[in-house]
Amino acid sequence: MQFSIILGLFILGTILGSFYNVVAYRITKGESIIFPSSHCPKCGSKLRPWELIPVFSFILQKGKCSVCKNKISIFYMLSEIACGLLFVFCYLSFKMSFDLIIALTFISMLIIITLSDLYYMIIEDVILIVFGILILVEILLIHGVDACISSILNGVLAFILMYTLKLFGDFIFKKESLGGGDIKLMGIFGIVIGFDMSIITIFLSAFLALPTSLIVLKTGKNHEIPYGPFLALASIIIYLTHLDMNMLISMLT
């Protein structure tokens, strides 16, 4: 039974992961996520049904468009697999509980904003607003009014903290240190994992981003690094391991 659930969630994750790629790719360009139907970004040819199968279509096509033979980025397949695995991890962490619904919604948002930030270095407000409202509604229905109000307060505090850090960073570096999307994303973190752990997310994400930052500095290239994916990864680690402040303190003492 458990294997069937895991397999089903993995397949669902890969299917949605493919769709999330479309959302992240199109929404920033102001395009519809429904029309036109999926097509090759190089030649515009409409994808046939068998070319829409997550993971396997990439393998069957050997990573190339069947019409123009241009290479398809392996990033698409990897993001589909990542989404499938994260859905499985959500189940292993929350089992078949109502909280699993919140977890899958939260992870879905993180996947979309990560892809969007990697593609365009933008985290769209519409994604954060839609998923933020959806998560709050789920918290209200599952845990009640008090939990929902508490989540909103945690989100506001996390937003204020990140905005304050942005102002400080702008003053120190004399340029924009954090994007508006990163600040609003922190508000969602406050809603889901609480204000105290959203603070830990900032430090953990900075640690995770350090190797990439050092590589960029070493190459001497003046490249901006999207910070959203590191924030997302840090929040996933904290969320799926159920790490809280008491556990963290006991680990450090």
Coordinates of N, CA and C in Angstrom, one line a residue:
M1 N 0.8 -1.2 0.0 CA 0.0 0.0 0.0 C 0.9 1.3 0.0
Q2 N 1.9 1.3 0.9 CA 2.7 2.4 1.0 C 3.5 2.6 -0.3
F3 N 3.9 1.5 -1.0 CA 4.7 1.7 -2.2 C 3.8 2.3 -3.3
S4 N 2.5 1.9 -3.3 CA 1.6 2.4 -4.3 C 1.4 3.9 -4.1
I5 N 1.3 4.3 -2.8 CA 1.1 5.8 -2.6 C 2.4 6.5 -3.0
I6 N 3.5 6.0 -2.7 CA 4.8 6.6 -3.0 C 4.9 6.7 -4.6
L7 N 4.6 5.6 -5.2 CA 4.7 5.6 -6.7 C 3.7 6.6 -7.3
G8 N 2.5 6.6 -6.8 CA 1.5 7.5 -7.3 C 1.9 9.0 -7.1
L9 N 2.4 9.3 -5.9 CA 2.8 10.7 -5.6 C 4.0 11.1 -6.5
F10 N 4.9 10.1 -6.7 CA 6.1 10.5 -7.6 C 5.6 10.8 -9.0
I11 N 4.7 9.9 -9.5 CA 4.2 10.2 -10.9 C 3.4 11.5 -10.9
L12 N 2.6 11.8 -9.9 CA 1.9 13.0 -9.9 C 2.8 14.2 -9.8
G13 N 3.9 14.0 -9.0 CA 4.9 15.1 -8.9 C 5.6 15.4 -10.3
T14 N 5.9 14.3 -11.0 CA 6.6 14.6 -12.3 C 5.6 15.2 -13.3
I15 N 4.3 14.8 -13.3 CA 3.3 15.5 -14.1 C 3.2 16.9 -13.8
L16 N 3.0 17.2 -12.5 CA 2.9 18.6 -12.1 C 4.2 19.4 -12.3
G17 N 5.3 18.7 -12.1 CA 6.6 19.4 -12.3 C 6.7 19.8 -13.8
S18 N 6.2 19.1 -14.7 CA 6.3 19.5 -16.1 C 5.4 20.7 -16.3
F19 N 4.2 20.7 -15.7 CA 3.3 21.9 -15.8 C 3.9 23.1 -15.1
Y20 N 4.6 22.9 -14.0 CA 5.2 24.0 -13.2 C 6.3 24.7 -14.1
N21 N 7.0 23.9 -14.9 CA 7.9 24.4 -15.8 C 7.3 25.4 -16.8
V22 N 6.1 25.0 -17.3 CA 5.4 25.9 -18.2 C 5.0 27.1 -17.5
V23 N 4.4 27.0 -16.3 CA 4.0 28.2 -15.5 C 5.2 29.1 -15.3
A24 N 6.3 28.6 -14.8 CA 7.5 29.4 -14.5 C 8.0 30.1 -15.8
Y25 N 8.0 29.4 -16.9 CA 8.6 29.9 -18.2 C 7.7 30.9 -18.8
R26 N 6.4 30.8 -18.7 CA 5.4 31.6 -19.4 C 5.0 32.8 -18.7
I27 N 4.7 32.7 -17.4 CA 4.0 33.7 -16.6 C 4.8 35.0 -16.5
T28 N 6.1 34.9 -16.5 CA 7.0 36.1 -16.4 C 7.0 36.8 -17.8
K29 N 6.8 36.0 -18.8 CA 6.7 36.6 -20.2 C 5.3 37.2 -20.5
G30 N 4.4 37.0 -19.5 CA 3.1 37.5 -19.7 C 2.2 36.7 -20.7
E31 N 2.6 35.4 -20.8 CA 1.9 34.5 -21.7 C 0.9 33.7 -20.9
S32 N -0.1 33.1 -21.6 CA -1.0 32.3 -21.0 C -0.4 30.9 -20.7
I33 N -0.8 30.4 -19.6 CA -0.2 29.0 -19.2 C -1.0 27.9 -19.8
I34 N -2.1 28.3 -20.5 CA -2.9 27.3 -21.2 C -2.8 27.3 -22.7
F35 N -2.8 28.5 -23.3 CA -2.7 28.6 -24.7 C -1.5 29.4 -25.1
P36 N -0.8 29.0 -26.1 CA -1.0 27.8 -26.9 C -0.5 26.6 -26.2
S37 N -0.9 25.4 -26.7 CA -0.5 24.2 -26.1 C 1.0 24.0 -26.1
S38 N 1.5 23.0 -25.4 CA 3.0 22.8 -25.3 C 3.6 22.6 -26.6
H39 N 4.7 23.3 -26.8 CA 5.4 23.3 -28.1 C 6.9 23.5 -27.9
C40 N 7.6 23.2 -29.0 CA 9.1 23.3 -28.9 C 9.4 24.8 -28.9
P41 N 10.2 25.3 -28.0 CA 10.5 26.7 -27.9 C 11.4 27.2 -29.1
K42 N 12.0 26.3 -29.8 CA 12.9 26.6 -30.9 C 12.2 26.7 -32.2
C43 N 11.4 25.7 -32.6 CA 10.8 25.7 -33.9 C 9.3 25.9 -33.8
G44 N 8.7 25.8 -32.6 CA 7.3 26.1 -32.4 C 6.4 25.0 -32.7
S45 N 6.9 23.8 -33.0 CA 6.1 22.6 -33.4 C 5.3 22.1 -32.2
K46 N 4.0 21.8 -32.3 CA 3.2 21.4 -31.2 C 3.7 20.0 -30.8
L47 N 3.8 19.8 -29.5 CA 4.2 18.5 -29.0 C 3.1 17.5 -29.0
R48 N 3.4 16.3 -29.5 CA 2.4 15.2 -29.6 C 2.3 14.5 -28.2
P49 N 1.2 13.8 -28.0 CA 0.9 13.2 -26.7 C 2.1 12.4 -26.1
W50 N 2.8 11.6 -26.9 CA 3.8 10.8 -26.3 C 5.1 11.7 -26.0
E51 N 5.1 12.9 -26.5 CA 6.2 13.8 -26.2 C 5.9 14.6 -24.9
L52 N 4.8 14.4 -24.3 CA 4.4 15.1 -23.1 C 4.6 14.3 -21.8
I53 N 5.0 13.0 -22.0 CA 5.2 12.2 -20.9 C 6.4 12.6 -20.1
P54 N 6.2 13.0 -18.8 CA 7.4 13.5 -18.0 C 8.5 12.4 -18.0
V55 N 9.7 12.9 -18.0 CA 10.9 12.1 -17.9 C 11.1 11.2 -19.1
F56 N 10.2 10.3 -19.4 CA 10.3 9.3 -20.4 C 10.4 9.9 -21.8
S57 N 9.6 11.0 -22.0 CA 9.7 11.6 -23.3 C 11.0 12.2 -23.6
F58 N 11.7 12.7 -22.6 CA 13.1 13.2 -22.8 C 14.0 12.1 -23.2
I59 N 13.9 11.0 -22.5 CA 14.7 9.8 -22.8 C 14.5 9.3 -24.2
L60 N 13.2 9.1 -24.5 CA 12.8 8.5 -25.8 C 13.2 9.4 -27.0
Q61 N 13.2 10.7 -26.8 CA 13.6 11.7 -27.8 C 15.1 11.9 -27.8
K62 N 15.8 11.3 -26.8 CA 17.3 11.5 -26.7 C 17.6 12.9 -26.5
G63 N 16.8 13.6 -25.8 CA 17.1 15.0 -25.4 C 17.0 16.0 -26.6
K64 N 16.3 15.6 -27.7 CA 16.2 16.5 -28.9 C 14.7 16.6 -29.3
C65 N 14.4 17.7 -29.9 CA 13.1 17.9 -30.5 C 13.0 17.0 -31.7
S66 N 11.8 16.3 -31.8 CA 11.7 15.3 -32.9 C 11.5 16.0 -34.3
V67 N 11.3 17.3 -34.3 CA 11.1 18.0 -35.6 C 12.3 18.7 -36.0
C68 N 12.8 19.6 -35.2 CA 14.0 20.5 -35.6 C 15.3 19.9 -35.1
K69 N 15.2 18.9 -34.2 CA 16.4 18.2 -33.7 C 17.3 19.1 -32.8
N70 N 16.8 20.2 -32.4 CA 17.5 21.0 -31.4 C 17.5 20.4 -30.1
K71 N 18.6 20.6 -29.3 CA 18.7 20.0 -28.0 C 17.6 20.5 -27.0
I72 N 17.1 19.7 -26.2 CA 16.2 20.1 -25.1 C 17.0 20.1 -23.9
S73 N 16.9 21.1 -23.1 CA 17.7 21.2 -21.9 C 17.3 20.1 -20.9
I74 N 18.3 19.4 -20.4 CA 18.1 18.3 -19.4 C 17.5 18.9 -18.1
F75 N 17.6 20.2 -18.0 CA 17.0 20.9 -16.8 C 15.5 20.6 -16.7
Y76 N 14.8 20.4 -17.8 CA 13.4 20.1 -17.8 C 13.1 18.8 -17.1
M77 N 13.9 17.7 -17.5 CA 13.7 16.4 -16.9 C 14.1 16.4 -15.5
L78 N 15.2 17.1 -15.1 CA 15.7 17.1 -13.8 C 14.7 17.7 -12.8
S79 N 14.0 18.8 -13.3 CA 13.0 19.5 -12.5 C 11.8 18.6 -12.3
E80 N 11.4 17.8 -13.3 CA 10.3 16.9 -13.2 C 10.6 15.8 -12.1
I81 N 11.8 15.3 -12.2 CA 12.2 14.3 -11.2 C 12.3 14.8 -9.8
A82 N 12.8 16.1 -9.7 CA 12.9 16.7 -8.4 C 11.6 16.9 -7.8
C83 N 10.6 17.3 -8.6 CA 9.2 17.5 -8.1 C 8.6 16.2 -7.6
G84 N 8.8 15.2 -8.4 CA 8.3 13.8 -8.0 C 8.9 13.4 -6.7
L85 N 10.3 13.6 -6.5 CA 10.9 13.2 -5.3 C 10.5 14.0 -4.1
L86 N 10.3 15.3 -4.3 CA 9.8 16.1 -3.2 C 8.4 15.8 -2.8
F87 N 7.6 15.4 -3.7 CA 6.2 14.9 -3.3 C 6.3 13.7 -2.5
V88 N 7.2 12.8 -2.8 CA 7.4 11.6 -2.0 C 8.0 11.9 -0.6
F89 N 8.9 12.8 -0.6 CA 9.5 13.3 0.7 C 8.4 13.9 1.6
C90 N 7.5 14.6 1.0 CA 6.3 15.2 1.7 C 5.5 14.1 2.4
Y91 N 5.3 13.0 1.6 CA 4.5 11.9 2.2 C 5.2 11.2 3.3
L92 N 6.5 11.0 3.1 CA 7.3 10.4 4.1 C 7.4 11.2 5.4
S93 N 7.3 12.5 5.2 CA 7.4 13.4 6.4 C 6.0 13.6 7.1
F94 N 4.9 13.7 6.3 CA 3.6 14.0 6.9 C 2.6 12.8 6.8
K95 N 3.0 11.8 6.1 CA 2.1 10.6 6.0 C 0.8 11.0 5.3
M96 N -0.2 10.2 5.5 CA -1.5 10.5 4.9 C -2.4 11.4 5.9
S97 N -1.9 12.6 6.1 CA -2.5 13.5 7.0 C -3.0 14.7 6.2
F98 N -3.9 15.5 6.8 CA -4.3 16.8 6.1 C -3.1 17.7 5.9
D99 N -2.1 17.6 6.8 CA -1.0 18.5 6.6 C -0.2 18.2 5.3
L100 N -0.4 17.0 4.8 CA 0.2 16.6 3.5 C -0.3 17.6 2.4
I101 N -1.5 18.0 2.5 CA -2.1 18.9 1.5 C -1.3 20.2 1.5
I102 N -1.1 20.7 2.8 CA -0.4 22.0 2.9 C 1.0 21.8 2.4
A103 N 1.6 20.7 2.7 CA 3.0 20.4 2.3 C 3.2 20.4 0.8
L104 N 2.3 19.7 0.1 CA 2.3 19.6 -1.4 C 2.1 21.0 -2.0
T105 N 1.2 21.8 -1.4 CA 1.0 23.1 -1.9 C 2.2 24.0 -1.7
F106 N 2.8 23.9 -0.6 CA 4.0 24.7 -0.3 C 5.2 24.3 -1.2
I107 N 5.4 23.0 -1.4 CA 6.4 22.5 -2.2 C 6.2 23.0 -3.7
S108 N 4.9 22.9 -4.1 CA 4.6 23.3 -5.5 C 5.0 24.8 -5.7
M109 N 4.7 25.6 -4.8 CA 5.0 27.0 -4.9 C 6.5 27.2 -5.0
L110 N 7.3 26.5 -4.1 CA 8.7 26.6 -4.1 C 9.3 26.2 -5.4
I111 N 8.8 25.1 -6.0 CA 9.3 24.7 -7.3 C 9.1 25.7 -8.4
I112 N 7.9 26.3 -8.4 CA 7.6 27.3 -9.4 C 8.5 28.5 -9.3
I113 N 8.6 29.0 -8.0 CA 9.4 30.3 -7.8 C 10.9 30.0 -8.0
T114 N 11.4 28.8 -7.8 CA 12.8 28.4 -8.0 C 13.0 28.4 -9.5
L115 N 12.1 27.8 -10.3 CA 12.3 27.8 -11.7 C 12.3 29.2 -12.3
S116 N 11.3 30.0 -11.8 CA 11.2 31.3 -12.3 C 12.4 32.2 -12.0
D117 N 12.9 32.0 -10.8 CA 14.1 32.8 -10.4 C 15.4 32.3 -11.2
L118 N 15.4 31.0 -11.5 CA 16.5 30.5 -12.3 C 16.4 31.0 -13.8
Y119 N 15.2 31.0 -14.3 CA 15.0 31.4 -15.7 C 15.2 32.9 -15.9
Y120 N 14.6 33.7 -15.0 CA 14.5 35.1 -15.3 C 15.0 36.0 -14.1
M121 N 15.4 35.3 -13.0 CA 15.8 36.1 -11.8 C 14.7 36.9 -11.3
I122 N 13.5 36.4 -11.4 CA 12.3 37.1 -10.9 C 11.4 36.1 -10.2
I123 N 10.9 36.5 -9.0 CA 9.8 35.8 -8.3 C 8.5 36.5 -8.5
E124 N 7.6 36.0 -9.2 CA 6.4 36.7 -9.6 C 5.5 36.9 -8.4
D125 N 4.9 38.1 -8.2 CA 4.0 38.4 -7.1 C 2.8 37.5 -7.2
V126 N 2.3 37.3 -8.4 CA 1.1 36.5 -8.6 C 1.2 35.1 -8.0
I127 N 2.4 34.5 -8.2 CA 2.6 33.1 -7.7 C 2.5 33.2 -6.1
L128 N 3.2 34.1 -5.5 CA 3.2 34.2 -4.1 C 1.8 34.5 -3.5
I129 N 1.1 35.4 -4.2 CA -0.2 35.8 -3.7 C -1.2 34.6 -3.8
V130 N -1.2 33.9 -4.9 CA -2.1 32.8 -5.1 C -1.8 31.7 -4.2
F131 N -0.6 31.3 -4.1 CA -0.2 30.2 -3.2 C -0.3 30.6 -1.7
G132 N 0.0 31.9 -1.4 CA -0.1 32.3 0.0 C -1.6 32.3 0.5
I133 N -2.5 32.7 -0.4 CA -3.9 32.6 0.0 C -4.4 31.2 0.1
L134 N -3.9 30.4 -0.9 CA -4.3 29.0 -0.8 C -3.8 28.3 0.4
I135 N -2.6 28.5 0.8 CA -2.1 27.9 2.0 C -2.8 28.4 3.3
L136 N -3.1 29.7 3.3 CA -3.9 30.2 4.5 C -5.3 29.6 4.6
V137 N -5.9 29.4 3.4 CA -7.2 28.8 3.4 C -7.1 27.3 3.9
E138 N -6.1 26.6 3.5 CA -5.9 25.2 4.0 C -5.6 25.2 5.5
I139 N -4.8 26.1 6.0 CA -4.5 26.2 7.4 C -5.8 26.5 8.2
L140 N -6.6 27.4 7.6 CA -7.9 27.7 8.3 C -8.8 26.5 8.4
L141 N -8.9 25.8 7.3 CA -9.8 24.6 7.2 C -9.3 23.4 8.0
I142 N -8.0 23.3 8.1 CA -7.4 22.1 8.7 C -7.2 22.4 10.2
H143 N -6.6 23.5 10.6 CA -6.2 23.8 11.9 C -7.1 24.9 12.7
G144 N -7.9 25.6 11.9 CA -8.8 26.5 12.6 C -8.4 27.9 12.5
V145 N -9.2 28.8 13.1 CA -9.1 30.3 13.0 C -7.8 30.7 13.7
D146 N -7.6 30.2 15.0 CA -6.5 30.7 15.8 C -5.1 30.4 15.1
A147 N -5.0 29.2 14.5 CA -3.8 28.8 13.8 C -3.6 29.7 12.6
C148 N -4.7 30.0 11.9 CA -4.6 30.9 10.7 C -4.1 32.3 11.1
I149 N -4.7 32.8 12.1 CA -4.3 34.2 12.6 C -2.8 34.2 13.0
S150 N -2.4 33.1 13.7 CA -1.0 33.0 14.2 C -0.1 32.9 13.0
S151 N -0.5 32.2 11.9 CA 0.3 32.1 10.7 C 0.5 33.4 10.0
I152 N -0.6 34.2 10.0 CA -0.6 35.5 9.4 C 0.4 36.4 10.1
L153 N 0.3 36.4 11.4 CA 1.2 37.2 12.2 C 2.7 36.8 12.0
N154 N 2.9 35.5 12.0 CA 4.3 35.1 11.7 C 4.8 35.5 10.4
G155 N 3.9 35.5 9.4 CA 4.2 35.9 8.0 C 4.6 37.4 8.0
V156 N 3.8 38.2 8.7 CA 4.0 39.6 8.7 C 5.4 39.9 9.4
L157 N 5.7 39.3 10.5 CA 6.9 39.5 11.2 C 8.1 39.1 10.3
A158 N 8.0 37.9 9.6 CA 9.1 37.5 8.8 C 9.3 38.4 7.6
F159 N 8.2 39.0 7.1 CA 8.3 40.0 6.0 C 9.0 41.2 6.5
I160 N 8.7 41.7 7.6 CA 9.3 42.9 8.2 C 10.8 42.7 8.4
L161 N 11.1 41.5 9.0 CA 12.5 41.2 9.2 C 13.3 41.2 7.9
M162 N 12.8 40.5 6.9 CA 13.5 40.5 5.6 C 13.6 41.8 5.0
Y163 N 12.6 42.6 5.1 CA 12.6 44.0 4.5 C 13.7 44.9 5.2
T164 N 13.8 44.7 6.5 CA 14.8 45.4 7.3 C 16.2 45.0 6.9
L165 N 16.4 43.7 6.6 CA 17.7 43.2 6.2 C 18.0 43.8 4.8
K166 N 17.0 43.9 4.0 CA 17.2 44.5 2.6 C 17.7 45.9 2.8
L167 N 17.0 46.7 3.6 CA 17.4 48.1 3.8 C 18.8 48.2 4.3
F168 N 19.2 47.3 5.2 CA 20.6 47.3 5.8 C 21.6 46.9 4.7
G169 N 21.2 45.9 3.9 CA 22.1 45.5 2.8 C 22.2 46.5 1.7
D170 N 21.2 47.2 1.4 CA 21.2 48.3 0.4 C 22.2 49.4 0.9
F171 N 22.1 49.7 2.2 CA 23.0 50.7 2.7 C 24.4 50.3 2.7
I172 N 24.7 49.1 3.0 CA 26.1 48.6 3.1 C 26.7 48.5 1.7
F173 N 26.0 47.9 0.8 CA 26.5 47.6 -0.5 C 26.2 48.7 -1.6
K174 N 25.5 49.7 -1.2 CA 25.1 50.8 -2.1 C 24.4 50.4 -3.3
K175 N 23.7 49.3 -3.3 CA 22.9 48.8 -4.4 C 21.9 47.8 -3.8
E176 N 20.9 47.4 -4.7 CA 19.9 46.5 -4.2 C 20.5 45.2 -3.8
S177 N 20.3 44.8 -2.5 CA 20.9 43.6 -2.0 C 19.9 42.4 -2.1
L178 N 18.6 42.7 -2.0 CA 17.6 41.6 -2.1 C 16.5 42.1 -3.0
G179 N 16.0 41.1 -3.8 CA 14.8 41.4 -4.6 C 13.5 41.4 -3.8
G180 N 12.5 42.1 -4.3 CA 11.2 42.2 -3.7 C 10.6 40.8 -3.5
G181 N 10.8 39.9 -4.5 CA 10.3 38.6 -4.4 C 10.8 37.8 -3.2
D182 N 12.1 38.0 -3.0 CA 12.7 37.3 -1.8 C 12.1 37.7 -0.5
I183 N 11.8 39.0 -0.4 CA 11.2 39.5 0.8 C 9.8 39.0 1.0
K184 N 9.0 39.0 0.0 CA 7.7 38.5 0.1 C 7.7 37.0 0.3
L185 N 8.6 36.3 -0.3 CA 8.7 34.8 -0.1 C 9.0 34.5 1.4
M186 N 9.8 35.4 2.0 CA 10.0 35.2 3.5 C 8.7 35.3 4.3
G187 N 7.8 36.1 3.8 CA 6.5 36.2 4.4 C 5.8 34.9 4.4
I188 N 5.8 34.2 3.2 CA 5.2 32.9 3.1 C 5.9 31.9 4.0
F189 N 7.2 32.0 4.2 CA 7.9 31.1 5.1 C 7.4 31.3 6.5
G190 N 7.2 32.5 6.9 CA 6.7 32.8 8.2 C 5.3 32.1 8.4
I191 N 4.5 32.2 7.4 CA 3.2 31.5 7.5 C 3.3 30.0 7.7
V192 N 4.2 29.4 7.0 CA 4.3 27.9 6.9 C 5.1 27.4 8.0
I193 N 6.3 27.9 8.2 CA 7.3 27.3 9.2 C 7.4 28.1 10.5
G194 N 6.8 29.3 10.5 CA 6.9 30.1 11.7 C 8.0 31.2 11.6
F195 N 7.8 32.2 12.4 CA 8.8 33.3 12.4 C 10.2 32.9 12.8
D196 N 10.3 32.1 13.9 CA 11.6 31.7 14.4 C 12.4 30.9 13.4
M197 N 11.7 30.0 12.8 CA 12.4 29.1 11.8 C 12.7 29.8 10.5
S198 N 11.9 30.9 10.2 CA 12.2 31.6 9.0 C 13.5 32.4 9.2
I199 N 13.8 32.8 10.4 CA 15.1 33.4 10.7 C 16.2 32.4 10.4
I200 N 16.0 31.2 10.8 CA 17.0 30.1 10.6 C 17.2 29.9 9.1
T201 N 16.1 30.0 8.4 CA 16.1 29.9 6.9 C 17.1 30.8 6.3
I202 N 17.1 32.1 6.8 CA 18.0 33.1 6.2 C 19.5 32.7 6.4
F203 N 19.8 32.2 7.6 CA 21.2 31.8 7.8 C 21.6 30.5 7.0
L204 N 20.6 29.5 7.0 CA 20.9 28.3 6.3 C 21.0 28.6 4.8
S205 N 20.2 29.4 4.2 CA 20.2 29.7 2.8 C 21.5 30.4 2.4
A206 N 22.0 31.3 3.3 CA 23.3 32.0 3.1 C 24.4 31.0 3.1
F207 N 24.4 30.0 4.0 CA 25.4 28.9 4.0 C 25.3 28.1 2.7
L208 N 24.1 27.8 2.3 CA 24.0 27.0 1.1 C 24.4 27.7 -0.2
A209 N 24.3 29.1 -0.2 CA 24.6 29.9 -1.3 C 26.1 30.2 -1.3
L210 N 26.8 30.0 -0.2 CA 28.2 30.4 -0.1 C 29.1 29.7 -1.2
P211 N 29.0 28.4 -1.4 CA 29.9 27.8 -2.4 C 29.7 28.4 -3.8
T212 N 28.5 28.6 -4.2 CA 28.2 29.2 -5.5 C 28.7 30.7 -5.6
S213 N 28.6 31.4 -4.5 CA 29.1 32.8 -4.5 C 30.6 32.8 -4.6
L214 N 31.3 31.9 -3.9 CA 32.7 31.9 -4.0 C 33.2 31.5 -5.4
I215 N 32.5 30.6 -6.1 CA 32.9 30.2 -7.4 C 32.7 31.5 -8.4
V216 N 31.6 32.2 -8.2 CA 31.4 33.4 -9.0 C 32.5 34.4 -8.8
L217 N 32.8 34.6 -7.5 CA 33.8 35.6 -7.2 C 35.2 35.2 -7.7
K218 N 35.5 33.9 -7.7 CA 36.8 33.4 -8.2 C 36.9 33.6 -9.7
T219 N 35.8 33.4 -10.4 CA 35.9 33.6 -11.9 C 36.0 35.0 -12.3
G220 N 35.7 35.9 -11.3 CA 35.8 37.3 -11.6 C 34.7 37.9 -12.4
K221 N 33.6 37.1 -12.6 CA 32.5 37.5 -13.4 C 31.5 38.3 -12.6
N222 N 31.0 39.4 -13.1 CA 30.0 40.2 -12.4 C 28.6 39.7 -12.7
H223 N 28.3 38.5 -12.1 CA 27.0 37.8 -12.3 C 26.2 37.9 -11.0
E224 N 25.0 38.2 -11.2 CA 24.1 38.2 -10.0 C 23.6 36.7 -9.8
I225 N 23.4 36.4 -8.6 CA 23.0 35.0 -8.3 C 21.6 35.0 -7.8
P226 N 20.7 34.3 -8.4 CA 19.3 34.2 -7.9 C 19.3 33.6 -6.5
Y227 N 18.8 34.3 -5.5 CA 18.8 33.9 -4.1 C 17.6 33.0 -3.7
G228 N 16.5 33.1 -4.6 CA 15.3 32.4 -4.3 C 15.5 30.9 -4.1
P229 N 16.2 30.3 -5.1 CA 16.4 28.8 -5.0 C 17.1 28.4 -3.6
F230 N 18.0 29.2 -3.1 CA 18.7 28.8 -1.9 C 17.7 29.0 -0.7
L231 N 16.9 30.0 -0.7 CA 15.9 30.2 0.3 C 14.9 29.0 0.3
A232 N 14.5 28.6 -1.0 CA 13.6 27.5 -1.1 C 14.2 26.2 -0.6
L233 N 15.4 26.0 -0.9 CA 16.1 24.7 -0.4 C 16.2 24.7 1.1
A234 N 16.6 25.8 1.6 CA 16.7 25.9 3.1 C 15.3 25.7 3.8
S235 N 14.3 26.3 3.2 CA 13.0 26.1 3.8 C 12.5 24.6 3.7
I236 N 12.8 24.0 2.6 CA 12.4 22.6 2.4 C 13.1 21.7 3.4
I237 N 14.4 21.9 3.6 CA 15.1 21.1 4.6 C 14.5 21.3 6.0
I238 N 14.2 22.5 6.4 CA 13.6 22.8 7.7 C 12.2 22.2 7.8
Y239 N 11.4 22.4 6.8 CA 10.0 22.0 6.8 C 9.9 20.5 6.8
L240 N 10.6 19.8 5.9 CA 10.4 18.4 5.8 C 11.1 17.6 6.9
T241 N 12.0 18.2 7.6 CA 12.6 17.5 8.8 C 12.0 17.9 10.1
H242 N 11.0 18.8 10.0 CA 10.2 19.2 11.2 C 11.2 19.9 12.2
L243 N 12.2 20.5 11.7 CA 13.1 21.2 12.6 C 12.5 22.4 13.3
D244 N 12.6 22.4 14.6 CA 12.1 23.6 15.3 C 13.2 24.2 16.2
M245 N 12.9 25.3 16.9 CA 13.9 25.9 17.6 C 14.4 25.1 18.8
N246 N 13.5 24.3 19.4 CA 13.9 23.4 20.5 C 14.9 22.3 20.0
M247 N 14.6 21.7 18.9 CA 15.5 20.7 18.3 C 16.8 21.3 18.0
L248 N 16.8 22.5 17.4 CA 18.0 23.2 17.0 C 18.9 23.5 18.2
I249 N 18.3 23.9 19.3 CA 19.1 24.2 20.5 C 19.7 23.0 21.1
S250 N 18.9 21.9 21.1 CA 19.4 20.6 21.6 C 20.5 20.1 20.8
M251 N 20.5 20.3 19.5 CA 21.5 19.9 18.6 C 22.8 20.6 18.8
L252 N 22.7 21.9 19.2 CA 23.9 22.8 19.4 C 24.5 22.7 20.8
T253 N 23.7 22.1 21.7 CA 24.2 22.0 23.1 C 24.6 20.6 23.5

